[in-house]
mmCIF file with all atom_site columns, C-alpha atoms in Angstrom:
data_model
loop_
_atom_site.group_PDB
_atom_site.id
_atom_site.type_symbol
_atom_site.label_atom_id
_atom_site.label_alt_id
_atom_site.label_comp_id
_atom_site.label_asym_id
_atom_site.label_entity_id
_atom_site.label_seq_id
_atom_site.pdbx_PDB_ins_code
_atom_site.Cartn_x
_atom_site.Cartn_y
_atom_site.Cartn_z
_atom_site.occupancy
_atom_site.B_iso_or_equiv
_atom_site.pdbx_formal_charge
_atom_site.auth_seq_id
_atom_site.auth_comp_id
_atom_site.auth_asym_id
_atom_site.auth_atom_id
_atom_site.pdbx_PDB_model_num
ATOM 1   C CA . LYS A 1 1   ? -20.174 -1.820  -4.590  1.00 68.00 ? 1   LYS A CA 1
ATOM 2   C CA . ALA A 1 2   ? -19.315 -0.804  -1.043  1.00 80.00 ? 2   ALA A CA 1
ATOM 3   C CA . GLY A 1 3   ? -15.635 -0.219  -0.419  1.00 93.00 ? 3   GLY A CA 1
ATOM 4   C CA . VAL A 1 4   ? -13.368 -1.651  2.228   1.00 96.00 ? 4   VAL A CA 1
ATOM 5   C CA . THR A 1 5   ? -14.543 -0.669  5.683   1.00 97.00 ? 5   THR A CA 1
ATOM 6   C CA . GLN A 1 6   ? -12.495 -0.574  8.843   1.00 98.00 ? 6   GLN A CA 1
ATOM 7   C CA . THR A 1 7   ? -13.648 -0.198  12.403  1.00 97.00 ? 7   THR A CA 1
ATOM 8   C CA . PRO A 1 8   ? -13.047 1.606   14.575  1.00 97.00 ? 8   PRO A CA 1
ATOM 9   C CA . ARG A 1 9   ? -11.652 4.625   12.759  1.00 96.00 ? 9   ARG A CA 1
ATOM 10  C CA . TYR A 1 10  ? -9.881  6.012   15.801  1.00 97.00 ? 10  TYR A CA 1
ATOM 11  C CA . LEU A 1 11  ? -8.667  4.347   18.956  1.00 97.00 ? 11  LEU A CA 1
ATOM 12  C CA . ILE A 1 12  ? -6.733  5.478   22.006  1.00 98.00 ? 12  ILE A CA 1
ATOM 13  C CA . LYS A 1 13  ? -5.198  2.792   24.206  1.00 98.00 ? 13  LYS A CA 1
ATOM 14  C CA . THR A 1 14  ? -2.744  2.627   27.068  1.00 98.00 ? 14  THR A CA 1
ATOM 15  C CA . ARG A 1 15  ? 0.598   0.821   27.030  1.00 98.00 ? 15  ARG A CA 1
ATOM 16  C CA . GLY A 1 16  ? 0.209   -2.825  27.941  1.00 98.00 ? 16  GLY A CA 1
ATOM 17  C CA . GLN A 1 17  ? -3.380  -3.103  26.739  1.00 98.00 ? 17  GLN A CA 1
ATOM 18  C CA . GLN A 1 18  ? -4.470  -5.095  23.727  1.00 98.00 ? 18  GLN A CA 1
ATOM 19  C CA . VAL A 1 19  ? -6.534  -4.005  20.754  1.00 98.00 ? 19  VAL A CA 1
ATOM 20  C CA . THR A 1 20  ? -8.559  -5.655  17.997  1.00 98.00 ? 20  THR A CA 1
ATOM 21  C CA . LEU A 1 21  ? -9.153  -3.961  14.649  1.00 98.00 ? 21  LEU A CA 1
ATOM 22  C CA . SER A 1 22  ? -11.699 -5.101  12.114  1.00 98.00 ? 22  SER A CA 1
ATOM 23  C CA . CYS A 1 23  ? -11.804 -5.038  8.336   1.00 98.00 ? 23  CYS A CA 1
ATOM 24  C CA . SER A 1 24  ? -14.621 -5.879  5.947   1.00 98.00 ? 24  SER A CA 1
ATOM 25  C CA . PRO A 1 25  ? -13.388 -6.387  2.379   1.00 96.00 ? 25  PRO A CA 1
ATOM 26  C CA . ILE A 1 26  ? -15.220 -5.578  -0.818  1.00 95.00 ? 26  ILE A CA 1
ATOM 27  C CA . SER A 1 27  ? -17.865 -8.181  -1.526  1.00 94.00 ? 27  SER A CA 1
ATOM 28  C CA . GLY A 1 28  ? -16.342 -11.095 -3.445  1.00 92.00 ? 28  GLY A CA 1
ATOM 29  C CA . HIS A 1 29  ? -12.782 -10.293 -2.459  1.00 93.00 ? 29  HIS A CA 1
ATOM 30  C CA . ARG A 1 30  ? -11.044 -13.193 -0.759  1.00 92.00 ? 30  ARG A CA 1
ATOM 31  C CA . SER A 1 31  ? -7.698  -11.665 0.127   1.00 92.00 ? 31  SER A CA 1
ATOM 32  C CA . VAL A 1 32  ? -7.166  -9.234  2.985   1.00 95.00 ? 32  VAL A CA 1
ATOM 33  C CA . SER A 1 33  ? -3.819  -7.625  3.733   1.00 94.00 ? 33  SER A CA 1
ATOM 34  C CA . TRP A 1 34  ? -2.881  -5.493  6.702   1.00 96.00 ? 34  TRP A CA 1
ATOM 35  C CA . TYR A 1 35  ? -0.330  -2.683  6.757   1.00 95.00 ? 35  TYR A CA 1
ATOM 36  C CA . GLN A 1 36  ? 1.100   -0.344  9.339   1.00 95.00 ? 36  GLN A CA 1
ATOM 37  C CA . GLN A 1 37  ? 1.706   3.205   8.128   1.00 92.00 ? 37  GLN A CA 1
ATOM 38  C CA . THR A 1 38  ? 3.855   5.655   10.079  1.00 90.00 ? 38  THR A CA 1
ATOM 39  C CA . PRO A 1 39  ? 5.537   8.895   8.998   1.00 82.00 ? 39  PRO A CA 1
ATOM 40  C CA . GLY A 1 40  ? 8.998   7.486   9.664   1.00 75.00 ? 40  GLY A CA 1
ATOM 41  C CA . GLN A 1 41  ? 8.659   3.939   8.303   1.00 78.00 ? 41  GLN A CA 1
ATOM 42  C CA . GLY A 1 42  ? 6.176   4.376   5.488   1.00 79.00 ? 42  GLY A CA 1
ATOM 43  C CA . LEU A 1 43  ? 3.976   1.408   4.586   1.00 85.00 ? 43  LEU A CA 1
ATOM 44  C CA . GLN A 1 44  ? 4.983   -1.785  6.368   1.00 89.00 ? 44  GLN A CA 1
ATOM 45  C CA . PHE A 1 45  ? 3.352   -5.102  5.467   1.00 89.00 ? 45  PHE A CA 1
ATOM 46  C CA . LEU A 1 46  ? 1.946   -7.008  8.418   1.00 94.00 ? 46  LEU A CA 1
ATOM 47  C CA . PHE A 1 47  ? 0.242   -10.079 6.974   1.00 92.00 ? 47  PHE A CA 1
ATOM 48  C CA . GLU A 1 48  ? -2.124  -11.348 4.314   1.00 93.00 ? 48  GLU A CA 1
ATOM 49  C CA . TYR A 1 49  ? -5.019  -13.748 4.623   1.00 94.00 ? 49  TYR A CA 1
ATOM 50  C CA . PHE A 1 50  ? -6.648  -15.667 1.820   1.00 92.00 ? 50  PHE A CA 1
ATOM 51  C CA . SER A 1 51  ? -9.481  -18.136 2.337   1.00 91.00 ? 51  SER A CA 1
ATOM 52  C CA . GLU A 1 52  ? -9.002  -18.000 6.116   1.00 94.00 ? 52  GLU A CA 1
ATOM 53  C CA . THR A 1 53  ? -5.310  -18.920 5.899   1.00 94.00 ? 53  THR A CA 1
ATOM 54  C CA . GLN A 1 54  ? -2.355  -16.651 6.540   1.00 93.00 ? 54  GLN A CA 1
ATOM 55  C CA . ARG A 1 55  ? -0.401  -16.660 3.271   1.00 89.00 ? 55  ARG A CA 1
ATOM 56  C CA . ASN A 1 56  ? 2.286   -14.087 3.938   1.00 86.00 ? 56  ASN A CA 1
ATOM 57  C CA . LYS A 1 57  ? 3.725   -12.405 6.993   1.00 89.00 ? 57  LYS A CA 1
ATOM 58  C CA . GLY A 1 58  ? 5.892   -9.355  7.417   1.00 89.00 ? 58  GLY A CA 1
ATOM 59  C CA . ASN A 1 59  ? 8.624   -8.742  9.968   1.00 89.00 ? 59  ASN A CA 1
ATOM 60  C CA . PHE A 1 60  ? 6.562   -7.858  12.990  1.00 94.00 ? 60  PHE A CA 1
ATOM 61  C CA . PRO A 1 61  ? 6.759   -9.406  16.457  1.00 96.00 ? 61  PRO A CA 1
ATOM 62  C CA . GLY A 1 62  ? 4.350   -12.093 17.556  1.00 96.00 ? 62  GLY A CA 1
ATOM 63  C CA . ARG A 1 63  ? 2.306   -9.487  19.443  1.00 97.00 ? 63  ARG A CA 1
ATOM 64  C CA . PHE A 1 64  ? 0.721   -8.763  16.077  1.00 98.00 ? 64  PHE A CA 1
ATOM 65  C CA . SER A 1 65  ? -1.694  -11.430 14.940  1.00 97.00 ? 65  SER A CA 1
ATOM 66  C CA . GLY A 1 66  ? -4.691  -11.748 12.717  1.00 97.00 ? 66  GLY A CA 1
ATOM 67  C CA . ARG A 1 67  ? -7.368  -14.002 11.416  1.00 97.00 ? 67  ARG A CA 1
ATOM 68  C CA . GLN A 1 68  ? -9.889  -14.215 8.632   1.00 97.00 ? 68  GLN A CA 1
ATOM 69  C CA . PHE A 1 69  ? -13.407 -15.525 8.849   1.00 97.00 ? 69  PHE A CA 1
ATOM 70  C CA . SER A 1 70  ? -15.354 -17.567 6.333   1.00 95.00 ? 70  SER A CA 1
ATOM 71  C CA . ASN A 1 71  ? -17.065 -14.407 5.028   1.00 94.00 ? 71  ASN A CA 1
ATOM 72  C CA . SER A 1 72  ? -13.581 -12.934 4.328   1.00 95.00 ? 72  SER A CA 1
ATOM 73  C CA . ARG A 1 73  ? -13.876 -10.363 7.107   1.00 97.00 ? 73  ARG A CA 1
ATOM 74  C CA . SER A 1 74  ? -10.608 -10.034 8.962   1.00 98.00 ? 74  SER A CA 1
ATOM 75  C CA . GLU A 1 75  ? -9.407  -8.919  12.347  1.00 98.00 ? 75  GLU A CA 1
ATOM 76  C CA . MET A 1 76  ? -5.972  -8.036  13.583  1.00 98.00 ? 76  MET A CA 1
ATOM 77  C CA . ASN A 1 77  ? -4.963  -8.051  17.198  1.00 98.00 ? 77  ASN A CA 1
ATOM 78  C CA . VAL A 1 78  ? -2.074  -6.334  18.913  1.00 98.00 ? 78  VAL A CA 1
ATOM 79  C CA . SER A 1 79  ? -1.300  -7.465  22.439  1.00 96.00 ? 79  SER A CA 1
ATOM 80  C CA . THR A 1 80  ? 0.803   -5.721  25.069  1.00 97.00 ? 80  THR A CA 1
ATOM 81  C CA . LEU A 1 81  ? 0.702   -2.404  23.264  1.00 98.00 ? 81  LEU A CA 1
ATOM 82  C CA . GLU A 1 82  ? 3.831   -0.274  23.097  1.00 98.00 ? 82  GLU A CA 1
ATOM 83  C CA . LEU A 1 83  ? 4.148   3.443   22.373  1.00 97.00 ? 83  LEU A CA 1
ATOM 84  C CA . GLY A 1 84  ? 5.756   2.581   19.037  1.00 95.00 ? 84  GLY A CA 1
ATOM 85  C CA . ASP A 1 85  ? 2.600   0.810   17.908  1.00 97.00 ? 85  ASP A CA 1
ATOM 86  C CA . SER A 1 86  ? 0.930   4.183   17.395  1.00 97.00 ? 86  SER A CA 1
ATOM 87  C CA . ALA A 1 87  ? 0.199   4.262   13.683  1.00 97.00 ? 87  ALA A CA 1
ATOM 88  C CA . LEU A 1 88  ? -2.417  4.163   10.974  1.00 96.00 ? 88  LEU A CA 1
ATOM 89  C CA . TYR A 1 89  ? -3.385  0.540   10.327  1.00 98.00 ? 89  TYR A CA 1
ATOM 90  C CA . LEU A 1 90  ? -4.589  -0.063  6.805   1.00 97.00 ? 90  LEU A CA 1
ATOM 91  C CA . CYS A 1 91  ? -6.523  -2.977  5.454   1.00 97.00 ? 91  CYS A CA 1
ATOM 92  C CA . ALA A 1 92  ? -6.607  -3.797  1.754   1.00 95.00 ? 92  ALA A CA 1
ATOM 93  C CA . SER A 1 93  ? -8.680  -6.348  -0.093  1.00 94.00 ? 93  SER A CA 1
ATOM 94  C CA . SER A 1 94  ? -8.073  -8.055  -3.386  1.00 90.00 ? 94  SER A CA 1
ATOM 95  C CA . LEU A 1 95  ? -9.939  -10.541 -5.548  1.00 87.00 ? 95  LEU A CA 1
ATOM 96  C CA . SER A 1 96  ? -7.035  -12.934 -5.387  1.00 79.00 ? 96  SER A CA 1
ATOM 97  C CA . LEU A 1 97  ? -3.734  -12.931 -3.566  1.00 70.00 ? 97  LEU A CA 1
ATOM 98  C CA . ALA A 1 98  ? -2.218  -9.494  -3.081  1.00 56.00 ? 98  ALA A CA 1
ATOM 99  C CA . GLY A 1 99  ? -0.132  -9.620  -6.195  1.00 61.00 ? 99  GLY A CA 1
ATOM 100 C CA . TYR A 1 100 ? -3.093  -8.119  -7.912  1.00 73.00 ? 100 TYR A CA 1
ATOM 101 C CA . GLU A 1 101 ? -4.872  -4.818  -7.535  1.00 84.00 ? 101 GLU A CA 1
ATOM 102 C CA . GLN A 1 102 ? -5.581  -3.937  -3.931  1.00 89.00 ? 102 GLN A CA 1
ATOM 103 C CA . TYR A 1 103 ? -8.361  -1.726  -2.621  1.00 92.00 ? 103 TYR A CA 1
ATOM 104 C CA . PHE A 1 104 ? -7.620  0.098   0.594   1.00 95.00 ? 104 PHE A CA 1
ATOM 105 C CA . GLY A 1 105 ? -9.827  1.076   3.481   1.00 96.00 ? 105 GLY A CA 1
ATOM 106 C CA . PRO A 1 106 ? -9.616  4.400   5.329   1.00 95.00 ? 106 PRO A CA 1
ATOM 107 C CA . GLY A 1 107 ? -7.525  2.931   8.119   1.00 96.00 ? 107 GLY A CA 1
ATOM 108 C CA . THR A 1 108 ? -7.736  2.820   11.896  1.00 97.00 ? 108 THR A CA 1
ATOM 109 C CA . ARG A 1 109 ? -5.701  5.478   13.661  1.00 97.00 ? 109 ARG A CA 1
ATOM 110 C CA . LEU A 1 110 ? -4.306  3.879   16.829  1.00 98.00 ? 110 LEU A CA 1
ATOM 111 C CA . THR A 1 111 ? -2.743  6.066   19.492  1.00 98.00 ? 111 THR A CA 1
ATOM 112 C CA . VAL A 1 112 ? -0.957  4.394   22.397  1.00 98.00 ? 112 VAL A CA 1
ATOM 113 C CA . THR A 1 113 ? -0.347  6.564   25.456  1.00 97.00 ? 113 THR A CA 1
ATOM 114 C CA . ALA B 2 1   ? 16.831  -9.486  -0.591  1.00 71.00 ? 1   ALA B CA 1
ATOM 115 C CA . GLN B 2 2   ? 14.076  -8.317  -2.887  1.00 78.00 ? 2   GLN B CA 1
ATOM 116 C CA . SER B 2 3   ? 13.462  -4.605  -2.523  1.00 87.00 ? 3   SER B CA 1
ATOM 117 C CA . VAL B 2 4   ? 11.828  -1.580  -4.120  1.00 92.00 ? 4   VAL B CA 1
ATOM 118 C CA . SER B 2 5   ? 13.542  1.803   -4.105  1.00 94.00 ? 5   SER B CA 1
ATOM 119 C CA . GLN B 2 6   ? 11.929  5.167   -4.606  1.00 94.00 ? 6   GLN B CA 1
ATOM 120 C CA . HIS B 2 7   ? 14.742  7.606   -5.067  1.00 86.00 ? 7   HIS B CA 1
ATOM 121 C CA . ASN B 2 8   ? 13.145  10.807  -3.858  1.00 88.00 ? 8   ASN B CA 1
ATOM 122 C CA . HIS B 2 9   ? 11.345  11.025  -0.541  1.00 91.00 ? 9   HIS B CA 1
ATOM 123 C CA . HIS B 2 10  ? 10.191  14.588  -1.096  1.00 95.00 ? 10  HIS B CA 1
ATOM 124 C CA . VAL B 2 11  ? 9.647   16.443  -4.354  1.00 97.00 ? 11  VAL B CA 1
ATOM 125 C CA . ILE B 2 12  ? 8.481   20.034  -4.675  1.00 97.00 ? 12  ILE B CA 1
ATOM 126 C CA . LEU B 2 13  ? 7.376   21.368  -8.060  1.00 97.00 ? 13  LEU B CA 1
ATOM 127 C CA . SER B 2 14  ? 5.519   24.347  -9.430  1.00 97.00 ? 14  SER B CA 1
ATOM 128 C CA . GLU B 2 15  ? 2.263   23.922  -11.317 1.00 96.00 ? 15  GLU B CA 1
ATOM 129 C CA . ALA B 2 16  ? 2.740   23.040  -15.000 1.00 96.00 ? 16  ALA B CA 1
ATOM 130 C CA . ALA B 2 17  ? 6.156   21.505  -14.352 1.00 97.00 ? 17  ALA B CA 1
ATOM 131 C CA . SER B 2 18  ? 6.855   18.001  -15.635 1.00 97.00 ? 18  SER B CA 1
ATOM 132 C CA . LEU B 2 19  ? 7.102   15.170  -13.157 1.00 97.00 ? 19  LEU B CA 1
ATOM 133 C CA . GLU B 2 20  ? 9.116   11.996  -13.047 1.00 97.00 ? 20  GLU B CA 1
ATOM 134 C CA . LEU B 2 21  ? 9.247   9.826   -9.934  1.00 97.00 ? 21  LEU B CA 1
ATOM 135 C CA . GLY B 2 22  ? 11.705  6.974   -9.902  1.00 96.00 ? 22  GLY B CA 1
ATOM 136 C CA . CYS B 2 23  ? 11.042  3.385   -8.883  1.00 97.00 ? 23  CYS B CA 1
ATOM 137 C CA . ASN B 2 24  ? 13.590  0.589   -9.100  1.00 96.00 ? 24  ASN B CA 1
ATOM 138 C CA . TYR B 2 25  ? 13.324  -2.977  -7.915  1.00 94.00 ? 25  TYR B CA 1
ATOM 139 C CA . SER B 2 26  ? 15.838  -5.724  -7.311  1.00 92.00 ? 26  SER B CA 1
ATOM 140 C CA . TYR B 2 27  ? 14.585  -8.938  -8.908  1.00 86.00 ? 27  TYR B CA 1
ATOM 141 C CA . GLY B 2 28  ? 15.401  -10.613 -12.186 1.00 84.00 ? 28  GLY B CA 1
ATOM 142 C CA . GLY B 2 29  ? 12.194  -12.578 -12.725 1.00 86.00 ? 29  GLY B CA 1
ATOM 143 C CA . THR B 2 30  ? 8.693   -11.699 -13.851 1.00 87.00 ? 30  THR B CA 1
ATOM 144 C CA . VAL B 2 31  ? 7.044   -8.795  -12.064 1.00 90.00 ? 31  VAL B CA 1
ATOM 145 C CA . ASN B 2 32  ? 3.707   -7.029  -11.785 1.00 91.00 ? 32  ASN B CA 1
ATOM 146 C CA . LEU B 2 33  ? 4.148   -3.323  -11.138 1.00 94.00 ? 33  LEU B CA 1
ATOM 147 C CA . PHE B 2 34  ? 1.903   -0.769  -9.469  1.00 94.00 ? 34  PHE B CA 1
ATOM 148 C CA . TRP B 2 35  ? 1.780   2.877   -8.571  1.00 96.00 ? 35  TRP B CA 1
ATOM 149 C CA . TYR B 2 36  ? -0.582  3.899   -5.789  1.00 96.00 ? 36  TYR B CA 1
ATOM 150 C CA . VAL B 2 37  ? -1.427  7.413   -4.646  1.00 96.00 ? 37  VAL B CA 1
ATOM 151 C CA . GLN B 2 38  ? -2.631  8.761   -1.317  1.00 94.00 ? 38  GLN B CA 1
ATOM 152 C CA . TYR B 2 39  ? -4.165  12.229  -1.501  1.00 95.00 ? 39  TYR B CA 1
ATOM 153 C CA . PRO B 2 40  ? -4.309  14.169  1.773   1.00 93.00 ? 40  PRO B CA 1
ATOM 154 C CA . GLY B 2 41  ? -7.016  12.705  3.970   1.00 89.00 ? 41  GLY B CA 1
ATOM 155 C CA . GLN B 2 42  ? -7.990  10.038  1.441   1.00 91.00 ? 42  GLN B CA 1
ATOM 156 C CA . HIS B 2 43  ? -7.545  6.303   0.975   1.00 90.00 ? 43  HIS B CA 1
ATOM 157 C CA . LEU B 2 44  ? -4.633  4.815   -0.905  1.00 93.00 ? 44  LEU B CA 1
ATOM 158 C CA . GLN B 2 45  ? -5.832  4.175   -4.454  1.00 93.00 ? 45  GLN B CA 1
ATOM 159 C CA . LEU B 2 46  ? -4.427  2.596   -7.564  1.00 93.00 ? 46  LEU B CA 1
ATOM 160 C CA . LEU B 2 47  ? -2.956  5.025   -10.091 1.00 95.00 ? 47  LEU B CA 1
ATOM 161 C CA . LEU B 2 48  ? -1.832  2.513   -12.701 1.00 95.00 ? 48  LEU B CA 1
ATOM 162 C CA . LYS B 2 49  ? -0.516  -1.003  -13.122 1.00 94.00 ? 49  LYS B CA 1
ATOM 163 C CA . TYR B 2 50  ? 1.586   -3.103  -15.474 1.00 94.00 ? 50  TYR B CA 1
ATOM 164 C CA . PHE B 2 51  ? 1.196   -6.841  -15.872 1.00 91.00 ? 51  PHE B CA 1
ATOM 165 C CA . SER B 2 52  ? 2.347   -7.497  -19.439 1.00 90.00 ? 52  SER B CA 1
ATOM 166 C CA . GLY B 2 53  ? 2.227   -6.083  -22.965 1.00 93.00 ? 53  GLY B CA 1
ATOM 167 C CA . ASP B 2 54  ? 2.947   -2.462  -23.858 1.00 95.00 ? 54  ASP B CA 1
ATOM 168 C CA . PRO B 2 55  ? 5.553   -1.245  -21.357 1.00 96.00 ? 55  PRO B CA 1
ATOM 169 C CA . LEU B 2 56  ? 4.091   2.262   -21.451 1.00 97.00 ? 56  LEU B CA 1
ATOM 170 C CA . VAL B 2 57  ? 0.952   2.266   -19.334 1.00 97.00 ? 57  VAL B CA 1
ATOM 171 C CA . LYS B 2 58  ? -1.499  5.057   -18.800 1.00 96.00 ? 58  LYS B CA 1
ATOM 172 C CA . GLY B 2 59  ? -3.351  5.631   -15.568 1.00 94.00 ? 59  GLY B CA 1
ATOM 173 C CA . ILE B 2 60  ? -5.842  8.020   -14.116 1.00 92.00 ? 60  ILE B CA 1
ATOM 174 C CA . LYS B 2 61  ? -5.475  11.821  -14.075 1.00 94.00 ? 61  LYS B CA 1
ATOM 175 C CA . GLY B 2 62  ? -2.968  11.962  -16.926 1.00 96.00 ? 62  GLY B CA 1
ATOM 176 C CA . PHE B 2 63  ? -0.277  9.845   -15.266 1.00 97.00 ? 63  PHE B CA 1
ATOM 177 C CA . GLU B 2 64  ? 1.754   7.282   -17.151 1.00 97.00 ? 64  GLU B CA 1
ATOM 178 C CA . ALA B 2 65  ? 4.614   4.937   -16.327 1.00 98.00 ? 65  ALA B CA 1
ATOM 179 C CA . GLU B 2 66  ? 7.173   3.095   -18.384 1.00 97.00 ? 66  GLU B CA 1
ATOM 180 C CA . PHE B 2 67  ? 8.481   -0.350  -17.532 1.00 96.00 ? 67  PHE B CA 1
ATOM 181 C CA . ILE B 2 68  ? 12.112  -0.710  -18.593 1.00 96.00 ? 68  ILE B CA 1
ATOM 182 C CA . LYS B 2 69  ? 13.038  -4.310  -17.879 1.00 94.00 ? 69  LYS B CA 1
ATOM 183 C CA . SER B 2 70  ? 16.752  -3.856  -18.526 1.00 94.00 ? 70  SER B CA 1
ATOM 184 C CA . LYS B 2 71  ? 16.891  -1.108  -15.922 1.00 95.00 ? 71  LYS B CA 1
ATOM 185 C CA . PHE B 2 72  ? 14.520  -2.798  -13.439 1.00 95.00 ? 72  PHE B CA 1
ATOM 186 C CA . SER B 2 73  ? 12.592  0.450   -13.393 1.00 96.00 ? 73  SER B CA 1
ATOM 187 C CA . PHE B 2 74  ? 8.994   1.628   -13.486 1.00 97.00 ? 74  PHE B CA 1
ATOM 188 C CA . ASN B 2 75  ? 9.125   5.415   -13.376 1.00 97.00 ? 75  ASN B CA 1
ATOM 189 C CA . LEU B 2 76  ? 5.981   7.500   -13.029 1.00 98.00 ? 76  LEU B CA 1
ATOM 190 C CA . ARG B 2 77  ? 5.533   10.545  -15.261 1.00 98.00 ? 77  ARG B CA 1
ATOM 191 C CA . LYS B 2 78  ? 3.151   13.400  -15.861 1.00 98.00 ? 78  LYS B CA 1
ATOM 192 C CA . PRO B 2 79  ? 3.856   16.128  -18.438 1.00 97.00 ? 79  PRO B CA 1
ATOM 193 C CA . SER B 2 80  ? 2.222   18.978  -16.520 1.00 97.00 ? 80  SER B CA 1
ATOM 194 C CA . VAL B 2 81  ? 1.346   18.727  -12.838 1.00 97.00 ? 81  VAL B CA 1
ATOM 195 C CA . GLN B 2 82  ? -1.491  20.488  -11.068 1.00 97.00 ? 82  GLN B CA 1
ATOM 196 C CA . TRP B 2 83  ? -1.866  21.635  -7.482  1.00 96.00 ? 83  TRP B CA 1
ATOM 197 C CA . SER B 2 84  ? -4.334  18.769  -6.985  1.00 96.00 ? 84  SER B CA 1
ATOM 198 C CA . ASP B 2 85  ? -1.529  16.248  -7.633  1.00 97.00 ? 85  ASP B CA 1
ATOM 199 C CA . THR B 2 86  ? -0.131  17.008  -4.186  1.00 98.00 ? 86  THR B CA 1
ATOM 200 C CA . ALA B 2 87  ? -0.061  13.568  -2.579  1.00 97.00 ? 87  ALA B CA 1
ATOM 201 C CA . GLU B 2 88  ? 2.158   10.699  -1.527  1.00 95.00 ? 88  GLU B CA 1
ATOM 202 C CA . TYR B 2 89  ? 3.032   8.230   -4.277  1.00 97.00 ? 89  TYR B CA 1
ATOM 203 C CA . PHE B 2 90  ? 3.970   4.604   -3.658  1.00 95.00 ? 90  PHE B CA 1
ATOM 204 C CA . CYS B 2 91  ? 5.511   2.113   -6.028  1.00 95.00 ? 91  CYS B CA 1
ATOM 205 C CA . ALA B 2 92  ? 4.781   -1.585  -5.375  1.00 92.00 ? 92  ALA B CA 1
ATOM 206 C CA . VAL B 2 93  ? 6.084   -4.708  -7.066  1.00 91.00 ? 93  VAL B CA 1
ATOM 207 C CA . LYS B 2 94  ? 4.864   -8.273  -7.082  1.00 88.00 ? 94  LYS B CA 1
ATOM 208 C CA . MET B 2 95  ? 7.659   -10.684 -7.877  1.00 81.00 ? 95  MET B CA 1
ATOM 209 C CA . ASP B 2 96  ? 6.714   -14.088 -9.266  1.00 76.00 ? 96  ASP B CA 1
ATOM 210 C CA . SER B 2 97  ? 8.660   -15.829 -6.509  1.00 70.00 ? 97  SER B CA 1
ATOM 211 C CA . ASN B 2 98  ? 5.901   -15.087 -4.021  1.00 70.00 ? 98  ASN B CA 1
ATOM 212 C CA . TYR B 2 99  ? 2.552   -13.401 -3.769  1.00 66.00 ? 99  TYR B CA 1
ATOM 213 C CA . GLN B 2 100 ? 3.614   -10.589 -1.467  1.00 73.00 ? 100 GLN B CA 1
ATOM 214 C CA . LEU B 2 101 ? 3.630   -7.030  -2.697  1.00 81.00 ? 101 LEU B CA 1
ATOM 215 C CA . ILE B 2 102 ? 6.903   -5.259  -1.941  1.00 86.00 ? 102 ILE B CA 1
ATOM 216 C CA . TRP B 2 103 ? 6.401   -1.546  -1.342  1.00 89.00 ? 103 TRP B CA 1
ATOM 217 C CA . GLY B 2 104 ? 8.674   1.422   -1.842  1.00 92.00 ? 104 GLY B CA 1
ATOM 218 C CA . ALA B 2 105 ? 9.048   3.992   0.941   1.00 91.00 ? 105 ALA B CA 1
ATOM 219 C CA . GLY B 2 106 ? 6.876   6.529   -0.864  1.00 93.00 ? 106 GLY B CA 1
ATOM 220 C CA . THR B 2 107 ? 7.499   9.961   -2.362  1.00 95.00 ? 107 THR B CA 1
ATOM 221 C CA . LYS B 2 108 ? 5.739   13.013  -0.973  1.00 95.00 ? 108 LYS B CA 1
ATOM 222 C CA . LEU B 2 109 ? 4.944   15.361  -3.838  1.00 97.00 ? 109 LEU B CA 1
ATOM 223 C CA . ILE B 2 110 ? 4.080   18.992  -3.143  1.00 97.00 ? 110 ILE B CA 1
ATOM 224 C CA . ILE B 2 111 ? 2.871   21.194  -5.971  1.00 97.00 ? 111 ILE B CA 1
ATOM 225 C CA . LYS B 2 112 ? 3.179   24.930  -5.394  1.00 94.00 ? 112 LYS B CA 1
ATOM 226 C CA . PRO B 2 113 ? 0.294   26.905  -6.902  1.00 86.00 ? 113 PRO B CA 1
#
């Protein structure tokens, strides 16, 4: 089975721009969760989608949004980028809601200049 | 608020030393417990999990963890570490009150050859 894939792997953006990251879960997995990983803050939960519905949301501003398509692929969008948004963004998929085993992708490294 | 604490942010050991990484959570209900590992340059991957049954669970690469309900703990252990165990280790807990995984801050483990 193919693993979780994330595109792009690396991204450099300027403050004020917006960015869209994509995640394709393992085939058959219906839950996709997004995390922000930084050296100082560790792993911070952004949101989780299951069957195209947002089921859980972390404590991030409204500039961070996401969606899930009928094929379970997911995108997250960050608008009005700030320097502090520079991070590794991880996507994880799970057969059911994220209380079960999650499989992580390689991440998208976002640098905001 | 529900939380997960990993007591040590950085641990340095010599090869063949024994390892114990602490994980405590604050929740009195039913939990599912996980340890994930992130080797340098690799994806986060599941090390072991506990859902129910024998509180001593064995994972990959010789790791084990013991769930002690009375202490709200799920400590990770390995009798003899190797240089290849150098990684960051994350504890995560699913509490039955919601489907969100709560993550610890992570412990960076460095094994000196």
